[in-house]
Coordinates of C-alpha atoms (C1' of nucleotides) in Angstrom, one line a residue:
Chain I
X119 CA 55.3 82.3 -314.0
X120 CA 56.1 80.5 -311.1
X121 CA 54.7 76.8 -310.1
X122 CA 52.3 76.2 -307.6
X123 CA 52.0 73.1 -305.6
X124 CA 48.5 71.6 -305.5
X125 CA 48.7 71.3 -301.5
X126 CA 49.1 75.4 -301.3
X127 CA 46.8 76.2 -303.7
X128 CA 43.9 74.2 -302.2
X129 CA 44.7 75.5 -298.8
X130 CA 44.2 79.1 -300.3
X131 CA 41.5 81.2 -298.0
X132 CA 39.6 82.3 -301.9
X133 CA 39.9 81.8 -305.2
X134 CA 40.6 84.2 -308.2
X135 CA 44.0 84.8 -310.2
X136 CA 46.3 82.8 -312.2
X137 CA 48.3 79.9 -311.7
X138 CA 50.7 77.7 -313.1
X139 CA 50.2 73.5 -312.2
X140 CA 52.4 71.2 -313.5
X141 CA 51.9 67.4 -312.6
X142 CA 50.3 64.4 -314.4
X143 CA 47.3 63.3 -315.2
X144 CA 45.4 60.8 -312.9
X145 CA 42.3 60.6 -315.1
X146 CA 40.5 62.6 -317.9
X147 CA 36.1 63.1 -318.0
X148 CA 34.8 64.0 -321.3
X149 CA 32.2 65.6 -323.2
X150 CA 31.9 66.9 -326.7
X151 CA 32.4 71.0 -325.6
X152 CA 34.7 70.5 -322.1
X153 CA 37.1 68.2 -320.3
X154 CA 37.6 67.8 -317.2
X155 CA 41.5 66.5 -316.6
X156 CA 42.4 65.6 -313.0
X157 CA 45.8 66.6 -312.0
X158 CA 48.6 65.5 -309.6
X159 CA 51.9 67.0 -308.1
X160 CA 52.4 64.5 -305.1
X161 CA 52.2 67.1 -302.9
X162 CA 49.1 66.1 -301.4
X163 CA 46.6 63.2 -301.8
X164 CA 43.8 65.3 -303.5
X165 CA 44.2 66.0 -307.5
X166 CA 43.1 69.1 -309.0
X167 CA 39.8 69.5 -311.3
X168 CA 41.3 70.9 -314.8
X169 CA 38.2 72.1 -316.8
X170 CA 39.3 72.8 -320.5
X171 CA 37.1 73.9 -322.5
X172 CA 37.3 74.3 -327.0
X173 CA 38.5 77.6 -326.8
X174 CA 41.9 75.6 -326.5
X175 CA 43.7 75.6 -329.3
X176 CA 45.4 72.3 -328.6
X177 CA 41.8 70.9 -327.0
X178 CA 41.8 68.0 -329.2
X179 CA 45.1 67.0 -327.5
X180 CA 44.1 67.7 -324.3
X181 CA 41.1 65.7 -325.0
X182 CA 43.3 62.5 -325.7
X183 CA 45.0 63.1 -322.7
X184 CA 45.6 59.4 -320.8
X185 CA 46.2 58.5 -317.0
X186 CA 50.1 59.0 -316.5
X187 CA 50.1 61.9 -319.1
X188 CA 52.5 65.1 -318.0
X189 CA 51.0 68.8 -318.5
X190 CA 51.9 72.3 -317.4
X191 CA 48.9 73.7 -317.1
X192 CA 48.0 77.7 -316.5
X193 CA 44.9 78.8 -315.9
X194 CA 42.3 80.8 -313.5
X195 CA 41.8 79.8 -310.2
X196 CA 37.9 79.4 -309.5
X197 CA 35.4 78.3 -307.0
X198 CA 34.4 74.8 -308.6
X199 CA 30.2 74.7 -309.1
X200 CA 30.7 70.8 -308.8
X201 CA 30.1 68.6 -306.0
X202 CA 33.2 67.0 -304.7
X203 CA 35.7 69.6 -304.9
X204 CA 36.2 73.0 -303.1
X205 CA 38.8 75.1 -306.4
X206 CA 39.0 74.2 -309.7
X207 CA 41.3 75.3 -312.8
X208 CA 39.7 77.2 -316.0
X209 CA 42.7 76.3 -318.4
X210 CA 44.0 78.9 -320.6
X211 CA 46.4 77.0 -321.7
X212 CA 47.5 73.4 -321.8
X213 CA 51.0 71.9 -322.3
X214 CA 51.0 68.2 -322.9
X215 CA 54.9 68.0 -321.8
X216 CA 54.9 63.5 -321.7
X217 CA 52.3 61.2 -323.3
X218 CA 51.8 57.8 -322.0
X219 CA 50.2 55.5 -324.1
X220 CA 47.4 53.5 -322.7
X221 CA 47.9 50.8 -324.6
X222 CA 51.2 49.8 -322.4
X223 CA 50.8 52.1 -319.5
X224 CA 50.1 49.9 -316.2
X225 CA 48.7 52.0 -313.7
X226 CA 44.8 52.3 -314.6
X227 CA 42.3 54.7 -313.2
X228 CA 41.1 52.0 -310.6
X229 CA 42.5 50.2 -307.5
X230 CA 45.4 48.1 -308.0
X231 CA 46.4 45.3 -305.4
X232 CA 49.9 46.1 -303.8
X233 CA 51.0 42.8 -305.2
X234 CA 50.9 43.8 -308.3
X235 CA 52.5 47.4 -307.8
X236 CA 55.2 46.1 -306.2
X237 CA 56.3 44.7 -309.8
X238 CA 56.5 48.2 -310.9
X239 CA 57.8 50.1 -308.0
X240 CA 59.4 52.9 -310.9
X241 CA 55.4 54.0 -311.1
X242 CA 53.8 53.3 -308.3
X243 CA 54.4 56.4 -306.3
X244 CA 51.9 57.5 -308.6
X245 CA 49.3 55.8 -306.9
X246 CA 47.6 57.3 -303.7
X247 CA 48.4 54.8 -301.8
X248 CA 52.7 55.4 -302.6
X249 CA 52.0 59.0 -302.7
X250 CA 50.2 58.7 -299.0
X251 CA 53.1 56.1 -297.8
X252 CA 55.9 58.7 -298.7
X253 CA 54.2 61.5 -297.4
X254 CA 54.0 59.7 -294.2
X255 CA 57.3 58.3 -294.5
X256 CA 58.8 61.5 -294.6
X257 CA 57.1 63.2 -291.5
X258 CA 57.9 59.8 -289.6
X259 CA 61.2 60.8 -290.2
X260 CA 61.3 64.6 -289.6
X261 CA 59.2 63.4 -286.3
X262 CA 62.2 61.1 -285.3
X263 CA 65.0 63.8 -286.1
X264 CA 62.7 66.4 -284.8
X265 CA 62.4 64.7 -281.4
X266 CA 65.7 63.7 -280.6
X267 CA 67.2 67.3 -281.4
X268 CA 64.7 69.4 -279.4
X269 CA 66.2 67.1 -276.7
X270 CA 69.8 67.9 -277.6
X271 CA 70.7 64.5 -278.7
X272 CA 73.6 64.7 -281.2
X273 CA 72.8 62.9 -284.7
X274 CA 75.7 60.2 -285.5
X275 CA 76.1 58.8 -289.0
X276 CA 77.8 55.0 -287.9
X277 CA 79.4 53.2 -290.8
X278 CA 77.9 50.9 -293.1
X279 CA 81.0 48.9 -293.6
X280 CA 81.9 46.8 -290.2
X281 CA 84.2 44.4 -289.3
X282 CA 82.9 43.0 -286.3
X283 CA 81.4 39.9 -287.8
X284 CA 78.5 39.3 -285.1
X285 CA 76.7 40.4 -282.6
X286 CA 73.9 38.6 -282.4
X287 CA 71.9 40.3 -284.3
X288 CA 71.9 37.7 -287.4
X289 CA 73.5 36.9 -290.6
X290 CA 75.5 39.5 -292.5
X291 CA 76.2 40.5 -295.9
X292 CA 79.8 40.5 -297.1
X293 CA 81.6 43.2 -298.3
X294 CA 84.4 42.2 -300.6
X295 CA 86.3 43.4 -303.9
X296 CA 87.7 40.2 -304.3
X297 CA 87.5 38.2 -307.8
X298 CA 84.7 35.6 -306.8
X299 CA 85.4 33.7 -310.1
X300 CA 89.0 33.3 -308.5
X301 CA 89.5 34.0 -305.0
X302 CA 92.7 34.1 -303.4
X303 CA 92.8 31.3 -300.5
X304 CA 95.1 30.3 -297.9
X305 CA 95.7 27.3 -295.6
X306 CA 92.3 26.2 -297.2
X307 CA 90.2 29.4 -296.7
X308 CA 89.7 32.9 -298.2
X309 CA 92.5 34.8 -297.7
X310 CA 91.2 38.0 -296.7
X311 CA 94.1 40.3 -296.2
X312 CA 94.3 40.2 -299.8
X313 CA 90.9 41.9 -300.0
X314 CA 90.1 45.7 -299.8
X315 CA 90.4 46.1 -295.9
X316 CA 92.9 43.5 -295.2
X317 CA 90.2 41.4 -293.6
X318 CA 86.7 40.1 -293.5
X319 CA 84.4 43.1 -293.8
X320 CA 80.4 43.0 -293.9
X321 CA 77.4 45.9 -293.9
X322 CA 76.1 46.8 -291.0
X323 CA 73.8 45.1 -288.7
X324 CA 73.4 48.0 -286.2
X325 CA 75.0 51.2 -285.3
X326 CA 75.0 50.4 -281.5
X327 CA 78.1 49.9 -280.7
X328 CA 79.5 52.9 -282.5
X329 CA 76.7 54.7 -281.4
X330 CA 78.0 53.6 -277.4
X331 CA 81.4 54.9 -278.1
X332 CA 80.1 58.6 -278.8
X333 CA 77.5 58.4 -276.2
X334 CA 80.7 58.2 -273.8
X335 CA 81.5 61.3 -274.4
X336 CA 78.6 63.4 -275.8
X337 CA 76.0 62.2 -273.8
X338 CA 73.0 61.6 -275.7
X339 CA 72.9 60.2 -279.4
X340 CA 71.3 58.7 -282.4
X341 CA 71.7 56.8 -285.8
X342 CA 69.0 56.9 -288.4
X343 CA 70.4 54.6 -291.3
X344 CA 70.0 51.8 -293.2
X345 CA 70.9 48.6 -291.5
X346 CA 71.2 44.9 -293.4
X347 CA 70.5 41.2 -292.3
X348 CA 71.5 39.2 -294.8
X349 CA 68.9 36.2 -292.9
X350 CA 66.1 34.5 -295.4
X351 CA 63.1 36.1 -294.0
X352 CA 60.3 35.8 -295.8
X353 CA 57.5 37.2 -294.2
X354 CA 55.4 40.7 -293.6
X355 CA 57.5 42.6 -291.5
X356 CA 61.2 41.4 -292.3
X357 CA 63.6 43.4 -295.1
X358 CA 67.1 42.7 -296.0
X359 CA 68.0 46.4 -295.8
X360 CA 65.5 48.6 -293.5
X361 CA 66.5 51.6 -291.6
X362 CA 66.9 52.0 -287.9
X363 CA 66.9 54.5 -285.4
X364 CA 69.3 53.8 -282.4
X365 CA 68.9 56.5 -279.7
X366 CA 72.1 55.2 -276.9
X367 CA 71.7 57.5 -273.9
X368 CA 74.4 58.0 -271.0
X369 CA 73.8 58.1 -267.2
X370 CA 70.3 56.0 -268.2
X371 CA 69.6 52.8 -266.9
X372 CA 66.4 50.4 -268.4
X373 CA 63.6 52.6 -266.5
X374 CA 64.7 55.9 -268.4
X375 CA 65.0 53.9 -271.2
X376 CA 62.1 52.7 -270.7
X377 CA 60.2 56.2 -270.5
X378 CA 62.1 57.4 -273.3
X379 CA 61.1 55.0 -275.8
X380 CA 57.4 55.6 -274.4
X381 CA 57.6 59.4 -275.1
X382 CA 59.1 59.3 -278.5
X383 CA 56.6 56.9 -279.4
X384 CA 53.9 59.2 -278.8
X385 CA 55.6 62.1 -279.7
X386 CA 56.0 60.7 -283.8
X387 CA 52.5 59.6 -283.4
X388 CA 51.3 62.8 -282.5
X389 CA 53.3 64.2 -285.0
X390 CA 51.8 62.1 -288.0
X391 CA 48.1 62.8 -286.4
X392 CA 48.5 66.6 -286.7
X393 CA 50.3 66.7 -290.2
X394 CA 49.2 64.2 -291.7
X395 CA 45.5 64.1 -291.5
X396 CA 44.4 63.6 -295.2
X397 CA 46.8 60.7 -296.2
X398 CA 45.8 59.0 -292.6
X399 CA 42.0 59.1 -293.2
X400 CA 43.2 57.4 -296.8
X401 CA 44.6 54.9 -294.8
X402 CA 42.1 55.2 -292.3
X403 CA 39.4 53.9 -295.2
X404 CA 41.1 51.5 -297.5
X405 CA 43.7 49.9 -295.2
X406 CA 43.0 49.9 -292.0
X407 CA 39.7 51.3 -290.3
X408 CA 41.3 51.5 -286.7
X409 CA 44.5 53.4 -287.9
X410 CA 43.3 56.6 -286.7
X411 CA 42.0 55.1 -283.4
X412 CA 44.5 52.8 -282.6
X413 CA 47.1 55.8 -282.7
X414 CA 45.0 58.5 -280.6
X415 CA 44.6 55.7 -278.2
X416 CA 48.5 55.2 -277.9
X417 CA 49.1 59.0 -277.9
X418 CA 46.6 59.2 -274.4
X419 CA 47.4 56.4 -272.1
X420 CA 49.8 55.1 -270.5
X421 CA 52.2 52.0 -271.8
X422 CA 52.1 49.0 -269.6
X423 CA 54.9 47.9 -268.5
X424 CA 55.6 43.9 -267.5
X425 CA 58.7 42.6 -266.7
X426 CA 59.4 38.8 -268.5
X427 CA 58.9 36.9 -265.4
X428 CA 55.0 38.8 -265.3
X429 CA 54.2 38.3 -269.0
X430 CA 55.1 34.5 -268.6
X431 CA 52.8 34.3 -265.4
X432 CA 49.8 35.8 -267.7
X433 CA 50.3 34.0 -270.6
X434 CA 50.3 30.6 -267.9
X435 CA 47.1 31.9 -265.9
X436 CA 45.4 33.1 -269.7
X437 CA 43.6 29.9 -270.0
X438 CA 44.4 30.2 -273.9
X439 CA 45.7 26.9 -275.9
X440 CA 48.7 28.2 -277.6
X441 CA 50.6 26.4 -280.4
X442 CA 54.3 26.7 -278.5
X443 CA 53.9 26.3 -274.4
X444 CA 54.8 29.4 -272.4
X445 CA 58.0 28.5 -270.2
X446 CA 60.0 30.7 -268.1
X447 CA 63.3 30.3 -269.7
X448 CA 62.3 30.8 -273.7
X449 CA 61.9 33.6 -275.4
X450 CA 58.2 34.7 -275.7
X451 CA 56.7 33.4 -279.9
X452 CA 54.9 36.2 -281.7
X453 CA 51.6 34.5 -280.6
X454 CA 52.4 35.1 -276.8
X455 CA 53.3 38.9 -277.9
X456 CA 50.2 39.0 -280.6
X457 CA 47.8 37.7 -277.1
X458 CA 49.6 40.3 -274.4
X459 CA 49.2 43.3 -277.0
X460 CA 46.4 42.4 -278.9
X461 CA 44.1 40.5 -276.5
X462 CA 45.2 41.1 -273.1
X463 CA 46.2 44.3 -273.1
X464 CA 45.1 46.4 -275.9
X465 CA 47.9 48.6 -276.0
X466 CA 52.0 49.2 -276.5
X467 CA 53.6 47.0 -273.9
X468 CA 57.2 47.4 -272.8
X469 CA 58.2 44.2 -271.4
X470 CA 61.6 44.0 -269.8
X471 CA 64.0 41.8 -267.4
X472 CA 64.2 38.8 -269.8
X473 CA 66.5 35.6 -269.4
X474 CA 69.9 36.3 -269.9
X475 CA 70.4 33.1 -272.1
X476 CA 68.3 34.7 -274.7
X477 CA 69.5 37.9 -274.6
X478 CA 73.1 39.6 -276.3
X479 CA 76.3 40.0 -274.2
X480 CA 76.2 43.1 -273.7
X481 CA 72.8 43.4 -271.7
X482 CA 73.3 44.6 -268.4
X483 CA 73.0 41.5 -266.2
X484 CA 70.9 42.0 -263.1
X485 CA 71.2 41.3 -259.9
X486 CA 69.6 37.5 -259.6
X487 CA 72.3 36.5 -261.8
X488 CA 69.4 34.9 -264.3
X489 CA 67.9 38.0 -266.5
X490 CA 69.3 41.2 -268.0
X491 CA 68.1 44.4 -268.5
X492 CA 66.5 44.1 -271.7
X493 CA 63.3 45.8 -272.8
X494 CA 60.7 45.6 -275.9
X495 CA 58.0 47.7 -277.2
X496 CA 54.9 45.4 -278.6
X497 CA 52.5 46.7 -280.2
X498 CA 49.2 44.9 -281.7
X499 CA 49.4 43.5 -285.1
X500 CA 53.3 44.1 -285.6
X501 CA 54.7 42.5 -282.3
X502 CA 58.3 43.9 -281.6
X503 CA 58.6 47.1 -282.8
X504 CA 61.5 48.5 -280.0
X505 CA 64.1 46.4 -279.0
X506 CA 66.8 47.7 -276.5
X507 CA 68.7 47.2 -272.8
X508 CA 71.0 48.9 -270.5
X509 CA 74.7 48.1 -271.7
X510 CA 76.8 46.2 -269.3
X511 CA 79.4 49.2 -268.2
X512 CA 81.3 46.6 -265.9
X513 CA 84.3 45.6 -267.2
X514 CA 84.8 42.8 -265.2
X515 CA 81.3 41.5 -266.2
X516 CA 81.1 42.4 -270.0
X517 CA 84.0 40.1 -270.3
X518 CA 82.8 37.3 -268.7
X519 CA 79.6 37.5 -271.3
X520 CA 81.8 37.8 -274.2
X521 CA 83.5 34.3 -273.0
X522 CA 80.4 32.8 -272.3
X523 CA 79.1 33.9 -275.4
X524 CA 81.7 32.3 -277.6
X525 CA 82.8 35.4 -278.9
X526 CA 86.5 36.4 -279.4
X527 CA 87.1 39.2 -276.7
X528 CA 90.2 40.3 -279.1
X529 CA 87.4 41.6 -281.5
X530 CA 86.1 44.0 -278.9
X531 CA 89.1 45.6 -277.5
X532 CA 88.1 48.9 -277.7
X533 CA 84.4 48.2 -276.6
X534 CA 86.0 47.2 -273.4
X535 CA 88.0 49.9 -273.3
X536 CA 84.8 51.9 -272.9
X537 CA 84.8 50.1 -269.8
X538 CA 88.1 51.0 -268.1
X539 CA 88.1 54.1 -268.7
X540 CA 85.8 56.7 -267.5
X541 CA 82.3 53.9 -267.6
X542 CA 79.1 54.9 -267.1
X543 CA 75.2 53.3 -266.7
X544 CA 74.1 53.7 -270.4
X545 CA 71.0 52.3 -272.5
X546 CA 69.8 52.6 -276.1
X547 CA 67.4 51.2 -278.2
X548 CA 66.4 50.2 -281.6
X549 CA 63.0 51.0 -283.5
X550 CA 62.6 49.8 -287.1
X551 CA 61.6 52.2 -289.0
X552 CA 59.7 50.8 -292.0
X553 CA 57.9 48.7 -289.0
X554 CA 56.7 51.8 -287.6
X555 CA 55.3 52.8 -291.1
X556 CA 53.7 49.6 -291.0
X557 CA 51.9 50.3 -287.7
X558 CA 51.2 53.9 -288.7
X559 CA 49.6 53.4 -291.6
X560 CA 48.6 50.2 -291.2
X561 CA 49.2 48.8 -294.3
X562 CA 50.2 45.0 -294.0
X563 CA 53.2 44.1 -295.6
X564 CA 56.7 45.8 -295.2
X565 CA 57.2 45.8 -298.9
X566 CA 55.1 48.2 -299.5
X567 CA 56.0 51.2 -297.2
X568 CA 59.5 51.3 -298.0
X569 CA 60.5 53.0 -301.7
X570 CA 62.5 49.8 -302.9
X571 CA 62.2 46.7 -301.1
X572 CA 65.4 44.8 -300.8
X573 CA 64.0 41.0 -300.0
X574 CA 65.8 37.3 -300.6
X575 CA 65.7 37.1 -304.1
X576 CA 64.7 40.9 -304.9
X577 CA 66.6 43.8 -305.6
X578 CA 64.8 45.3 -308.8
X579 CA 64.8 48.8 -309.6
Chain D
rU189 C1' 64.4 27.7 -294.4
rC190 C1' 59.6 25.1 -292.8
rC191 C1' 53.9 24.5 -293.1
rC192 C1' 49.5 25.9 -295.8
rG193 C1' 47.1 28.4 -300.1
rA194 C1' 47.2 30.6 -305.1
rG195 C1' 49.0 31.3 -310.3
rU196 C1' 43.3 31.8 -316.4
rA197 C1' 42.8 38.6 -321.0
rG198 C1' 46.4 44.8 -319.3
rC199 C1' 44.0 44.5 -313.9
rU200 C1' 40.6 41.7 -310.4
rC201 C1' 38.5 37.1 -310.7
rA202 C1' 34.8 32.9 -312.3
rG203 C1' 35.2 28.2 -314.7
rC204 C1' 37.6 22.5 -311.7
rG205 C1' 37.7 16.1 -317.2
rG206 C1' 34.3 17.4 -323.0
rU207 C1' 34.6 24.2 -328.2
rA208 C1' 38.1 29.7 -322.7
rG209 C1' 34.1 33.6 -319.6
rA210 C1' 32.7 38.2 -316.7
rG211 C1' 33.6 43.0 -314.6
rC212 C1' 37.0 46.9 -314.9
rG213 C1' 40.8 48.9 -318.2
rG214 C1' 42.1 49.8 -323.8
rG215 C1' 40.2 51.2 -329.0
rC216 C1' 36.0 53.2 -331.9
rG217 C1' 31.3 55.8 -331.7
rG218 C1' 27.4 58.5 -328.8
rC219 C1' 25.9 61.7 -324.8
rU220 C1' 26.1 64.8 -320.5
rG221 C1' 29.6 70.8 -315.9
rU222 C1' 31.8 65.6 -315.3
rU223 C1' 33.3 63.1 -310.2
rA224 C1' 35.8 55.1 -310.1
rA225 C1' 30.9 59.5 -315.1
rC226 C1' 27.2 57.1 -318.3
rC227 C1' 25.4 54.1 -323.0
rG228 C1' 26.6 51.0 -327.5
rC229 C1' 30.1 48.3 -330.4
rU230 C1' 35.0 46.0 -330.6
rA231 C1' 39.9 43.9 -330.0
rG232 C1' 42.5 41.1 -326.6
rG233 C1' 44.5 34.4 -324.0
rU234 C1' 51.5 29.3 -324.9
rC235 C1' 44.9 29.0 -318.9
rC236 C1' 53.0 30.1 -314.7
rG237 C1' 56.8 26.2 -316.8
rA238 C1' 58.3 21.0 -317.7
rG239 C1' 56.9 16.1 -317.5
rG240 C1' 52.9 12.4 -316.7
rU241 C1' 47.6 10.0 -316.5
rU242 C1' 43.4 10.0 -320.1
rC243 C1' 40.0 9.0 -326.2
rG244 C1' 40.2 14.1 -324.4
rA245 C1' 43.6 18.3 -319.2
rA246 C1' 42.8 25.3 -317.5
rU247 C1' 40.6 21.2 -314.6
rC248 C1' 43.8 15.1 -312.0
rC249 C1' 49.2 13.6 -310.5
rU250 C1' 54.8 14.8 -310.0
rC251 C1' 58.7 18.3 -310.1
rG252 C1' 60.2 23.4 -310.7
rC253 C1' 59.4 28.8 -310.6
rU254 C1' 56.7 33.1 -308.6
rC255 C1' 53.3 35.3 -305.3
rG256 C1' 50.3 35.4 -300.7
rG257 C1' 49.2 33.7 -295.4
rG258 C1' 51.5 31.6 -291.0
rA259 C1' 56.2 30.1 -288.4
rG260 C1' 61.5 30.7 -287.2
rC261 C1' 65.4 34.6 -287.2
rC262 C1' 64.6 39.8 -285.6
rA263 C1' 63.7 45.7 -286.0

RNA sequence: UCCCGAGUAGCUCAGCGGUAGAGCGGGCGGCUGUUAACCGCUAGGUCCGAGGUUCGAAUCCUCGCUCGGGAGCCA
C-alpha cells in the first residue's frame, strides 16, 4: 500500500477507503475503550485525528504511545463526528515503528519558547512553528527561482571559495589547509603559496562580481547561495553564513533596477499568500498579527521611492529627537530607516543616490561628482532588506575608485577588463534571504528561520 | 565588539537576607468520542560557575560563562 501525505488526504473532496499514514505522534487523548493519537508528516501544519479503538491487537501499545513516537498507521478514511477536524482515521492497524521515551524526550505537547528550541535544532522541525518556517522557506525559494526564470534570467552557481580578499562587504573567513599548530611563514608572515591555492583564499562574501562577468555576456542572471561574513554580529537579523540572491542585469541602469527589485518583491509575496495560507495564519496568530496585512499591503501599492538627499531632508524636517543626528554626508542608522518605513511611510522604501564616501567602488558615480547610484529596499521592522547599485562600466572611472579606495587595482584585472572590452550600463542587487523569512513570517530573530544557525560562537548540529 | 536586562524542577516562571514554590510536562490511578481533554496522587532542584560580604546568601558585591533586547558592521 502506498503512503499518503496528510496535506492530500485532507484536501480530498469525501471520505471513504483505505489509507496508509506514516508520521509521528504529536500527542495521544485517552480513554479506557479508544485513543485518539494525533499524527504528523510535515507536509502540512494540521495533524491527523487517529481513533484506535480495542479491537487492536497491539492497543495497549498504541495506548502508551508518547509525543515524538513514529507509527505507520492504515486505516479507513472517515468523516470525523468531532468538532475541530473535517477527516479522521479508523485504525486497523497500528505500527509503532520508533518509541520515544518521555522521560528524556524534550519537545512537550505545549508551546516552547524559540530560545530554547534553538538548543535542539535536530527536533525542532517537529514543532509547528519549524514545520511552518520550512514550508515557507521553501516556497520563498521556488518564488525567487520561479521569478527570475519566467523572465529568462540564467541561474549562476558563483564559487564559494574566493580570492579577492575585500570588497567592502566585511570580514571574511579564511580558507586554508595549512597546519595551524605549525604554519609555514616567510619574511615574518604566513607564507601562503605553501597553502592549497598558492595564496590567501577565503569563502565568499558575495557572488556579484562573478555574477557581472556572466551578465556580460548572457544578459540577465542570478546566484542563490550561501554567502559568509565572518564580522561579530550579534543581533536579530545578522548570520555568519545566510544565503543571498544576486539578480546582476545588463543594459539596466538604477531606475530598472529599481522596478525590478519592486516587482520581485511582490511577486514572492504573492507567491507565499496564495500557497501558503495555513502556515501564514499560524504565523499570522502566534507571531505576528500583522503578517498577513503587512504583506497584502506591499503586494497592492506602490513602493516609494526617495533618493538620499530627500530622506535626509525628512528625517531633518520630522521634528523627532533621534539618538544619532541626521547629516547629509553619513550613512542613514537603523532608527532613521526604522522612522522612514515604519513611521513615515508605512511601506517598502527604495531609497537611492547615496554619498559616494559610503558607498563601494564599484557604484556607478553620478553626475554631481558626490553620490552614486546606489539603491536599498527598507522595509518596517527589518530595515535593509535589498541592497544594490548600477556598476561603474567606465573604465577610466572604476579605476580611479579602486585607487581612491585603497584597494590594489592588480587584484581586479579582469574586472576591469569587463570594462575595455565590449562595457555596458549594468545593475544588480542583493536580497538576504533568511531576512526575507524574517519579514515574511514575521518571526523575530534570524536564528530561527534558517535550519542551522551559524552565529559567533555557534556552529552545533 | 559596546550599552542594558536575565539565568531557580524537563519547560515557563514566582520567591529578592532567615527551612526552595506554582502552572505545565513526566509517572501511577480514575473517567469521558477526546481536541493544549478532565480529576486525584506522586517523583523531581550543585537556585549558571568561581570568589567575596554576613551569624546566615537563590536573594547583596566582584569576575567569568550563556541567553535576550538595543547599537555598530551589513543582507
Amino acid at each position: 500500500m502506498q503512503r499518503s501525505k496528510i496535506k492530500e488526504i485532507l484536501g480530498r473532496e469525501s471520505p471513504g477507503g483505505d489509507v496508509l499514514v506514516q508520521g509521528w505522534v504529536k500527542t495521544r487523548r485517552s480513554s479506557k475503550a479508544v485513543s485518539f493519537v494525533q499524527v504528523s508528516d510535515g507536509s502540512t501544519l494540521a495533524d491527523i485525528q487517529v481513533v484506535a479503538d480495542e479491537s487492536l491487537p497491539n492497543f495497549q501499545a498504541v495506548d502508551a504511545l508518547t509525543t515524538g513516537c513514529s507509527v505507520s498507521v492504515i486505516g479507513t478514511l472517515v468523516e470525523s463526528p468531532g468538532k475541530g477536524q473535517k477527516y479522521e482515521i479508523h485504525a486497523k492497524s497500528i505500527e509503532v515503528v520508533g518509541e520515544s521515551d518521555p522521560d528524556t524526550y524534550p519537545l512537550q505537547k505545549k508551546r516552547h519558547t524559540v530560545e530554547f528550541l534553538r538548543d535542539i535544532a535536530h527536533l525542532r522541525p517537529r514543532t509547528n512553528t519549524f514545520g511552518a518556517m520550512a514550508r515557507v522557506r521553501n516556497a520563498l525559494a521556488y518564488a525567487i527561482h520561479g521569478f527570475f526564470q519566467d523572465k529568462g534570467f540564467l541561474f549562476l552557481q558563483a564559487p564559494m571559495i574566493t580570492t579577492s580578499d575585500a570588497e567592502g562587504a566585511g570580514a571574511m573567513f579564511r580558507v586554508t589547509t595549512l597546519d595551524l599548530a605549525n604554519v609555514p611563514m616567510k619574511d615574518g608572515a604566513v607564507n601562503a603559496e605553501e597553502d592549497f591555492f598558492g595564496k590567501p583564499t577565503f569563502l565568499t562574501v558575495s557572488g556579484q562580481l562573478e555574477a557581472e562577468i556572466f551578465a556580460l555576456a548572457l544578459s540577465d542572471v542570478y546566484t542563490f547561495g550561501p554567502t559568509f561574513r565572518a564580522e561579530n554580529s550579534n543581533t536579530s537579523r545578522h548570520l555568519a553564513e545566510f544565503w543571498m540572491v544576486e539578480p546582476e542585469v545588463a543594459f539596466c541602469d538604477l531606475d530598472g533596477l529599481a522596478d525590478l527589485s519592486e516587482e520581485f518583491l511582490k511577486h514572492i509575496f504573492t507567491y507565499v499568500l496564495d500557497h501558503c495560507q495555513e502556515d501564514m495564519g499560524f504565523f499570522n496568530q502566534y507571531f505576528d498579527k500583522t503578517a498577513i496585512s503587512t504583506l497584502e499591503g506591499i503586494v497592492t501599492s506602490d513602493f516609494e521611492r526617495l533618493t538620499y538627499t530627500e530622506a535626509v531632508d525628512i528625517l531633518q524636517r520630522s521634528g523627532e529627537s533621534f539618538e544619532f543626528p541626521v547629516v547629509w554626508g553619513s550613512d542613514l542608522q537603523s532608527e532613521h530607516e526604522r522612522y522612514l518605513a515604519e513611521t513615515k511611510i508605512g511601506k517598502p522604501i527604495i531609497v537611492t543616490d547615496y554619498p559616494k564616501e559610503i558607498k563601494a567602488f564599484y557604484m556607478r558615480l553620478n553626475e554631481d561628482g558626490k553620490t552614486a547610484r546606489a539603491l536599498d529596499v527598507l522595509v518596517p521592522r527589518i530595515g535593509e532588506i535589498i541592497g544594490g547599485s548600477q556598476r561603474e562600466e567606465r573604465r577610466d572611472v572604476l579605476l580611479e575608485r579602486i585607487r581612491q579606495s585603497g584597494l590594489d587595482e592588480k587584484n581586479y584585472w579582469w574586472y576591469l577588463d569587463l570594462r575595455s572590452y565590449g562595457t555596458v550600463p549594468h545593475a544588480g542587487f542583493g536580497l538576504g534571504f533568511e531576512r526575507t523569512v524574517q519579514f515574511v513570517t514575521g518571526v523575530a530573530n534570524i536564528r530561527d528561520v534558517i535550519p542551522f544557525p551559524r552565529t559567533p560562537n555557534n556552529a552545533e548540529f
